[in-house]
Amino acid sequence: LIAASPPPPAAPRAASTFNIDLSGKTAFIAGVADSRGYGWAIAKNLAEAGCKVVVGTWPVVLGPFKKQLESAEGFGADQVMGNGQKMEISQVYPLDLGFTTESEVPAKVLQSKYYAGLSGFDIRSVAAKVEADHGKIDFLVHSVANGPEVSKPLLQVSRQGYLAASSASAYSLIGLVQEFGPLMNKGGGVVSISYVAATQIIPGYGGGMSSA
């Protein structure tokens, strides 16, 4: 008889910044679109702690984000964890937080080049996909800020632009919890990210975003 060779040792888990072990846990992060935002930093820290990371990305920036993420170089040093391994994002879903259900999506959005070939990018549809693909989740992170008139000073913002910023950036948290809450394991947690513009003036950050 020839003894079977022992399996190679598993790569060491990266040391978490917070010295915690989240192996076996799953997180869904809404609002990851590059390696510079808060969402990416949160994803990286969760991955370093052993957590499975699943993200939702705005369709307008989905293409470039996935293309770089799936390339050989990925996001370079920004994607390297403490143990030298590349952070893995288990799945990226197109997600538009301006719509809780598919019936709310107007025809003009579906006709946009950024949404061509996409379906089920509303919150409810994405929650159903996540449950089907990954089962229950343990963490829900809302890391989103979006508004069509963000470059305008507040007094030049239209009512529609202001309400759109509040819808996508603030109310979307309610929609996320409504749809993802039933998917969460007991003891799970929800985190929503704010920004310093909520408490002080940030030049160039207008369009109702500070209020949202």
PDB file of C-alpha atoms in Angstrom:
ATOM      1  CA  LEU A   1       0.000   0.000   0.000  1.00  0.00           C
ATOM      2  CA  ILE A   2       1.138   3.517  -0.784  1.00  0.00           C
ATOM      3  CA  ALA A   3       0.174   6.127   1.708  1.00  0.00           C
ATOM      4  CA  ALA A   4      -1.639   9.101   0.227  1.00  0.00           C
ATOM      5  CA  SER A   5       0.224  12.364   0.358  1.00  0.00           C
ATOM      6  CA  PRO A   6      -1.144  14.758   2.956  1.00  0.00           C
ATOM      7  CA  PRO A   7      -2.997  17.769   1.517  1.00  0.00           C
ATOM      8  CA  PRO A   8      -0.973  20.968   1.273  1.00  0.00           C
ATOM      9  CA  PRO A   9      -1.397  23.255   4.251  1.00  0.00           C
ATOM     10  CA  ALA A  10      -4.032  25.935   3.855  1.00  0.00           C
ATOM     11  CA  ALA A  11      -2.763  29.439   3.310  1.00  0.00           C
ATOM     12  CA  PRO A  12      -2.692  31.349   6.586  1.00  0.00           C
ATOM     13  CA  ARG A  13      -5.615  33.650   7.147  1.00  0.00           C
ATOM     14  CA  ALA A  14      -4.617  37.288   6.992  1.00  0.00           C
ATOM     15  CA  ALA A  15      -4.314  38.968  10.333  1.00  0.00           C
ATOM     16  CA  SER A  16      -7.434  41.049  10.889  1.00  0.00           C
ATOM     17  CA  THR A  17      -6.986  44.686  11.839  1.00  0.00           C
ATOM     18  CA  PHE A  18      -9.389  44.043  14.704  1.00  0.00           C
ATOM     19  CA  ASN A  19      -8.019  40.617  15.654  1.00  0.00           C
ATOM     20  CA  ILE A  20     -11.286  38.754  15.104  1.00  0.00           C
ATOM     21  CA  ASP A  21     -12.164  35.550  13.284  1.00  0.00           C
ATOM     22  CA  LEU A  22     -15.161  35.750  10.944  1.00  0.00           C
ATOM     23  CA  SER A  23     -14.598  32.416   9.212  1.00  0.00           C
ATOM     24  CA  GLY A  24     -17.903  30.964   8.030  1.00  0.00           C
ATOM     25  CA  LYS A  25     -19.613  34.358   7.998  1.00  0.00           C
ATOM     26  CA  THR A  26     -20.980  36.136   4.912  1.00  0.00           C
ATOM     27  CA  ALA A  27     -21.262  39.875   4.295  1.00  0.00           C
ATOM     28  CA  PHE A  28     -23.154  41.782   1.629  1.00  0.00           C
ATOM     29  CA  ILE A  29     -21.778  45.252   0.941  1.00  0.00           C
ATOM     30  CA  ALA A  30     -23.809  47.687  -1.137  1.00  0.00           C
ATOM     31  CA  GLY A  31     -21.738  50.368  -2.799  1.00  0.00           C
ATOM     32  CA  VAL A  32     -18.340  48.942  -3.802  1.00  0.00           C
ATOM     33  CA  ALA A  33     -17.157  50.327  -7.136  1.00  0.00           C
ATOM     34  CA  ASP A  34     -13.406  50.895  -6.825  1.00  0.00           C
ATOM     35  CA  SER A  35     -10.520  50.422  -4.399  1.00  0.00           C
ATOM     36  CA  ARG A  36     -10.658  53.933  -2.921  1.00  0.00           C
ATOM     37  CA  GLY A  37     -13.988  54.025  -1.118  1.00  0.00           C
ATOM     38  CA  TYR A  38     -15.131  53.021   2.336  1.00  0.00           C
ATOM     39  CA  GLY A  39     -16.897  49.969   0.914  1.00  0.00           C
ATOM     40  CA  TRP A  40     -13.638  48.515  -0.393  1.00  0.00           C
ATOM     41  CA  ALA A  41     -11.847  49.128   2.904  1.00  0.00           C
ATOM     42  CA  ILE A  42     -14.637  47.400   4.801  1.00  0.00           C
ATOM     43  CA  ALA A  43     -14.621  44.488   2.342  1.00  0.00           C
ATOM     44  CA  LYS A  44     -10.878  44.061   2.748  1.00  0.00           C
ATOM     45  CA  ASN A  45     -11.015  44.051   6.536  1.00  0.00           C
ATOM     46  CA  LEU A  46     -13.854  41.533   6.523  1.00  0.00           C
ATOM     47  CA  ALA A  47     -11.979  39.300   4.072  1.00  0.00           C
ATOM     48  CA  GLU A  48      -8.849  39.484   6.215  1.00  0.00           C
ATOM     49  CA  ALA A  49     -10.948  38.215   9.122  1.00  0.00           C
ATOM     50  CA  GLY A  50     -12.046  35.221   7.044  1.00  0.00           C
ATOM     51  CA  CYS A  51     -15.488  36.487   6.017  1.00  0.00           C
ATOM     52  CA  LYS A  52     -16.993  35.734   2.605  1.00  0.00           C
ATOM     53  CA  VAL A  53     -17.591  39.049   0.821  1.00  0.00           C
ATOM     54  CA  VAL A  54     -20.390  39.638  -1.692  1.00  0.00           C
ATOM     55  CA  VAL A  55     -21.002  43.110  -3.136  1.00  0.00           C
ATOM     56  CA  GLY A  56     -23.578  45.150  -5.035  1.00  0.00           C
ATOM     57  CA  THR A  57     -22.323  47.710  -7.557  1.00  0.00           C
ATOM     58  CA  TRP A  58     -24.147  50.528  -9.354  1.00  0.00           C
ATOM     59  CA  PRO A  59     -24.691  49.456 -12.991  1.00  0.00           C
ATOM     60  CA  VAL A  60     -23.201  52.699 -14.326  1.00  0.00           C
ATOM     61  CA  VAL A  61     -19.756  51.705 -12.996  1.00  0.00           C
ATOM     62  CA  LEU A  62     -20.236  47.927 -12.956  1.00  0.00           C
ATOM     63  CA  GLY A  63     -18.404  47.242 -16.221  1.00  0.00           C
ATOM     64  CA  PRO A  64     -15.108  48.988 -15.411  1.00  0.00           C
ATOM     65  CA  PHE A  65     -15.122  47.660 -11.845  1.00  0.00           C
ATOM     66  CA  LYS A  66     -15.618  44.021 -12.845  1.00  0.00           C
ATOM     67  CA  LYS A  67     -13.148  44.296 -15.703  1.00  0.00           C
ATOM     68  CA  GLN A  68     -10.366  45.454 -13.404  1.00  0.00           C
ATOM     69  CA  LEU A  69     -11.343  43.102 -10.578  1.00  0.00           C
ATOM     70  CA  GLU A  70     -11.216  40.103 -12.913  1.00  0.00           C
ATOM     71  CA  SER A  71      -7.998  41.139 -14.661  1.00  0.00           C
ATOM     72  CA  ALA A  72      -4.678  39.455 -13.859  1.00  0.00           C
ATOM     73  CA  GLU A  73      -3.423  42.461 -11.915  1.00  0.00           C
ATOM     74  CA  GLY A  74      -6.760  43.219 -10.264  1.00  0.00           C
ATOM     75  CA  PHE A  75      -6.477  46.315  -8.087  1.00  0.00           C
ATOM     76  CA  GLY A  76      -2.799  45.762  -7.403  1.00  0.00           C
ATOM     77  CA  ALA A  77      -1.513  46.484  -3.926  1.00  0.00           C
ATOM     78  CA  ASP A  78      -4.952  47.690  -2.847  1.00  0.00           C
ATOM     79  CA  GLN A  79      -6.195  44.113  -3.126  1.00  0.00           C
ATOM     80  CA  VAL A  80      -3.349  42.444  -1.238  1.00  0.00           C
ATOM     81  CA  MET A  81      -4.212  41.338   2.295  1.00  0.00           C
ATOM     82  CA  GLY A  82      -1.929  41.088   5.299  1.00  0.00           C
ATOM     83  CA  ASN A  83      -0.910  37.501   4.500  1.00  0.00           C
ATOM     84  CA  GLY A  84       0.158  38.470   0.982  1.00  0.00           C
ATOM     85  CA  GLN A  85      -2.848  36.879  -0.703  1.00  0.00           C
ATOM     86  CA  LYS A  86      -5.223  38.709  -3.029  1.00  0.00           C
ATOM     87  CA  MET A  87      -8.583  39.580  -1.515  1.00  0.00           C
ATOM     88  CA  GLU A  88     -11.381  37.631  -3.192  1.00  0.00           C
ATOM     89  CA  ILE A  89     -14.842  39.061  -3.723  1.00  0.00           C
ATOM     90  CA  SER A  90     -17.114  36.046  -4.075  1.00  0.00           C
ATOM     91  CA  GLN A  91     -19.662  37.719  -6.333  1.00  0.00           C
ATOM     92  CA  VAL A  92     -20.545  41.133  -7.751  1.00  0.00           C
ATOM     93  CA  TYR A  93     -24.206  41.917  -8.419  1.00  0.00           C
ATOM     94  CA  PRO A  94     -25.530  44.890 -10.390  1.00  0.00           C
ATOM     95  CA  LEU A  95     -27.510  46.924  -7.854  1.00  0.00           C
ATOM     96  CA  ASP A  96     -29.352  50.220  -8.242  1.00  0.00           C
ATOM     97  CA  LEU A  97     -30.452  51.386  -4.823  1.00  0.00           C
ATOM     98  CA  GLY A  98     -32.862  53.864  -6.358  1.00  0.00           C
ATOM     99  CA  PHE A  99     -35.326  51.006  -6.877  1.00  0.00           C
ATOM    100  CA  THR A 100     -36.681  48.637  -4.236  1.00  0.00           C
ATOM    101  CA  THR A 101     -38.668  46.532  -6.697  1.00  0.00           C
ATOM    102  CA  GLU A 102     -38.377  45.783 -10.406  1.00  0.00           C
ATOM    103  CA  SER A 103     -41.709  47.454 -11.145  1.00  0.00           C
ATOM    104  CA  GLU A 104     -40.265  50.819 -10.047  1.00  0.00           C
ATOM    105  CA  VAL A 105     -37.633  50.869 -12.796  1.00  0.00           C
ATOM    106  CA  PRO A 106     -38.674  53.290 -15.587  1.00  0.00           C
ATOM    107  CA  ALA A 107     -38.297  52.403 -19.254  1.00  0.00           C
ATOM    108  CA  LYS A 108     -35.681  55.113 -19.829  1.00  0.00           C
ATOM    109  CA  VAL A 109     -33.371  53.437 -17.309  1.00  0.00           C
ATOM    110  CA  LEU A 110     -33.727  50.062 -18.986  1.00  0.00           C
ATOM    111  CA  GLN A 111     -32.889  51.710 -22.310  1.00  0.00           C
ATOM    112  CA  SER A 112     -29.686  53.277 -20.987  1.00  0.00           C
ATOM    113  CA  LYS A 113     -26.435  51.825 -22.331  1.00  0.00           C
ATOM    114  CA  TYR A 114     -25.254  51.188 -18.779  1.00  0.00           C
ATOM    115  CA  TYR A 115     -28.216  48.890 -18.100  1.00  0.00           C
ATOM    116  CA  ALA A 116     -28.166  47.056 -21.431  1.00  0.00           C
ATOM    117  CA  GLY A 117     -28.488  43.320 -20.872  1.00  0.00           C
ATOM    118  CA  LEU A 118     -29.068  43.721 -17.139  1.00  0.00           C
ATOM    119  CA  SER A 119     -32.125  42.680 -15.179  1.00  0.00           C
ATOM    120  CA  GLY A 120     -32.982  42.152 -11.549  1.00  0.00           C
ATOM    121  CA  PHE A 121     -30.817  45.001 -10.281  1.00  0.00           C
ATOM    122  CA  ASP A 122     -33.445  46.344  -7.871  1.00  0.00           C
ATOM    123  CA  ILE A 123     -32.986  45.673  -4.157  1.00  0.00           C
ATOM    124  CA  ARG A 124     -35.608  42.922  -3.864  1.00  0.00           C
ATOM    125  CA  SER A 125     -34.287  40.990  -6.870  1.00  0.00           C
ATOM    126  CA  VAL A 126     -30.691  41.218  -5.674  1.00  0.00           C
ATOM    127  CA  ALA A 127     -31.671  40.005  -2.197  1.00  0.00           C
ATOM    128  CA  ALA A 128     -33.370  36.978  -3.774  1.00  0.00           C
ATOM    129  CA  LYS A 129     -30.267  36.233  -5.869  1.00  0.00           C
ATOM    130  CA  VAL A 130     -27.963  36.524  -2.877  1.00  0.00           C
ATOM    131  CA  GLU A 131     -30.109  34.127  -0.864  1.00  0.00           C
ATOM    132  CA  ALA A 132     -30.221  31.637  -3.747  1.00  0.00           C
ATOM    133  CA  ASP A 133     -26.460  31.833  -4.351  1.00  0.00           C
ATOM    134  CA  HIS A 134     -25.100  32.210  -0.820  1.00  0.00           C
ATOM    135  CA  GLY A 135     -27.879  31.460   1.656  1.00  0.00           C
ATOM    136  CA  LYS A 136     -28.179  33.535   4.811  1.00  0.00           C
ATOM    137  CA  ILE A 137     -25.891  36.485   5.494  1.00  0.00           C
ATOM    138  CA  ASP A 138     -24.398  37.803   8.714  1.00  0.00           C
ATOM    139  CA  PHE A 139     -23.502  41.392   7.854  1.00  0.00           C
ATOM    140  CA  LEU A 140     -25.211  44.024   5.721  1.00  0.00           C
ATOM    141  CA  VAL A 141     -23.217  47.150   4.891  1.00  0.00           C
ATOM    142  CA  HIS A 142     -24.747  50.266   3.308  1.00  0.00           C
ATOM    143  CA  SER A 143     -21.843  52.260   1.847  1.00  0.00           C
ATOM    144  CA  VAL A 144     -23.582  54.419  -0.722  1.00  0.00           C
ATOM    145  CA  ALA A 145     -23.674  58.082  -1.737  1.00  0.00           C
ATOM    146  CA  ASN A 146     -25.116  59.082  -5.087  1.00  0.00           C
ATOM    147  CA  GLY A 147     -26.918  62.055  -6.564  1.00  0.00           C
ATOM    148  CA  PRO A 148     -27.398  63.393 -10.101  1.00  0.00           C
ATOM    149  CA  GLU A 149     -26.553  67.006  -9.167  1.00  0.00           C
ATOM    150  CA  VAL A 150     -23.693  66.471  -6.713  1.00  0.00           C
ATOM    151  CA  SER A 151     -21.497  69.081  -8.422  1.00  0.00           C
ATOM    152  CA  LYS A 152     -24.067  71.880  -7.990  1.00  0.00           C
ATOM    153  CA  PRO A 153     -24.122  74.256  -4.998  1.00  0.00           C
ATOM    154  CA  LEU A 154     -27.111  73.576  -2.759  1.00  0.00           C
ATOM    155  CA  LEU A 155     -29.114  76.627  -3.873  1.00  0.00           C
ATOM    156  CA  GLN A 156     -28.852  75.539  -7.503  1.00  0.00           C
ATOM    157  CA  VAL A 157     -30.147  72.028  -6.887  1.00  0.00           C
ATOM    158  CA  SER A 158     -33.543  71.112  -8.296  1.00  0.00           C
ATOM    159  CA  ARG A 159     -36.215  69.447  -6.177  1.00  0.00           C
ATOM    160  CA  GLN A 160     -35.903  66.328  -8.331  1.00  0.00           C
ATOM    161  CA  GLY A 161     -32.120  66.230  -7.898  1.00  0.00           C
ATOM    162  CA  TYR A 162     -32.364  66.709  -4.134  1.00  0.00           C
ATOM    163  CA  LEU A 163     -34.973  63.974  -3.718  1.00  0.00           C
ATOM    164  CA  ALA A 164     -32.986  61.627  -5.972  1.00  0.00           C
ATOM    165  CA  ALA A 165     -29.923  62.081  -3.741  1.00  0.00           C
ATOM    166  CA  SER A 166     -31.965  61.368  -0.616  1.00  0.00           C
ATOM    167  CA  SER A 167     -33.592  58.336  -2.247  1.00  0.00           C
ATOM    168  CA  ALA A 168     -30.371  56.683  -3.409  1.00  0.00           C
ATOM    169  CA  SER A 169     -28.182  57.691  -0.463  1.00  0.00           C
ATOM    170  CA  ALA A 170     -30.491  57.588   2.566  1.00  0.00           C
ATOM    171  CA  TYR A 171     -33.825  55.877   1.953  1.00  0.00           C
ATOM    172  CA  SER A 172     -31.995  53.012   0.269  1.00  0.00           C
ATOM    173  CA  LEU A 173     -30.875  51.827   3.708  1.00  0.00           C
ATOM    174  CA  ILE A 174     -34.514  51.237   4.605  1.00  0.00           C
ATOM    175  CA  GLY A 175     -35.056  49.316   1.370  1.00  0.00           C
ATOM    176  CA  LEU A 176     -31.972  47.197   2.003  1.00  0.00           C
ATOM    177  CA  VAL A 177     -33.028  46.258   5.528  1.00  0.00           C
ATOM    178  CA  GLN A 178     -36.583  45.504   4.379  1.00  0.00           C
ATOM    179  CA  GLU A 179     -35.361  43.012   1.785  1.00  0.00           C
ATOM    180  CA  PHE A 180     -32.120  41.677   3.311  1.00  0.00           C
ATOM    181  CA  GLY A 181     -33.284  41.620   6.923  1.00  0.00           C
ATOM    182  CA  PRO A 182     -35.134  38.300   6.491  1.00  0.00           C
ATOM    183  CA  LEU A 183     -31.928  36.808   5.028  1.00  0.00           C
ATOM    184  CA  MET A 184     -29.818  37.585   8.083  1.00  0.00           C
ATOM    185  CA  ASN A 185     -28.701  35.056  10.641  1.00  0.00           C
ATOM    186  CA  LYS A 186     -29.572  35.674  14.273  1.00  0.00           C
ATOM    187  CA  GLY A 187     -27.038  38.026  15.813  1.00  0.00           C
ATOM    188  CA  GLY A 188     -26.137  39.617  12.468  1.00  0.00           C
ATOM    189  CA  GLY A 189     -25.424  43.303  12.086  1.00  0.00           C
ATOM    190  CA  VAL A 190     -26.305  46.223   9.804  1.00  0.00           C
ATOM    191  CA  VAL A 191     -23.894  49.111   9.246  1.00  0.00           C
ATOM    192  CA  SER A 192     -24.569  52.341   7.356  1.00  0.00           C
ATOM    193  CA  ILE A 193     -21.740  54.718   6.479  1.00  0.00           C
ATOM    194  CA  SER A 194     -22.105  58.487   6.814  1.00  0.00           C
ATOM    195  CA  TYR A 195     -19.718  61.244   5.689  1.00  0.00           C
ATOM    196  CA  VAL A 196     -18.252  64.344   7.297  1.00  0.00           C
ATOM    197  CA  ALA A 197     -20.281  66.510   4.876  1.00  0.00           C
ATOM    198  CA  ALA A 198     -23.272  65.757   7.099  1.00  0.00           C
ATOM    199  CA  THR A 199     -21.759  67.982   9.798  1.00  0.00           C
ATOM    200  CA  GLN A 200     -19.605  70.497   7.920  1.00  0.00           C
ATOM    201  CA  ILE A 201     -19.277  72.149   4.524  1.00  0.00           C
ATOM    202  CA  ILE A 202     -17.287  70.193   1.952  1.00  0.00           C
ATOM    203  CA  PRO A 203     -16.650  72.247  -1.231  1.00  0.00           C
ATOM    204  CA  GLY A 204     -17.880  70.471  -4.355  1.00  0.00           C
ATOM    205  CA  TYR A 205     -20.099  68.091  -2.390  1.00  0.00           C
ATOM    206  CA  GLY A 206     -23.531  69.464  -3.164  1.00  0.00           C
ATOM    207  CA  GLY A 207     -26.662  68.308  -4.904  1.00  0.00           C
ATOM    208  CA  GLY A 208     -28.398  67.499  -1.604  1.00  0.00           C
ATOM    209  CA  MET A 209     -25.761  64.898  -0.780  1.00  0.00           C
ATOM    210  CA  SER A 210     -24.850  66.453   2.568  1.00  0.00           C
ATOM    211  CA  SER A 211     -28.441  66.148   3.739  1.00  0.00           C
ATOM    212  CA  ALA A 212     -28.720  62.606   2.402  1.00  0.00           C
TER     213      ALA A 212
END
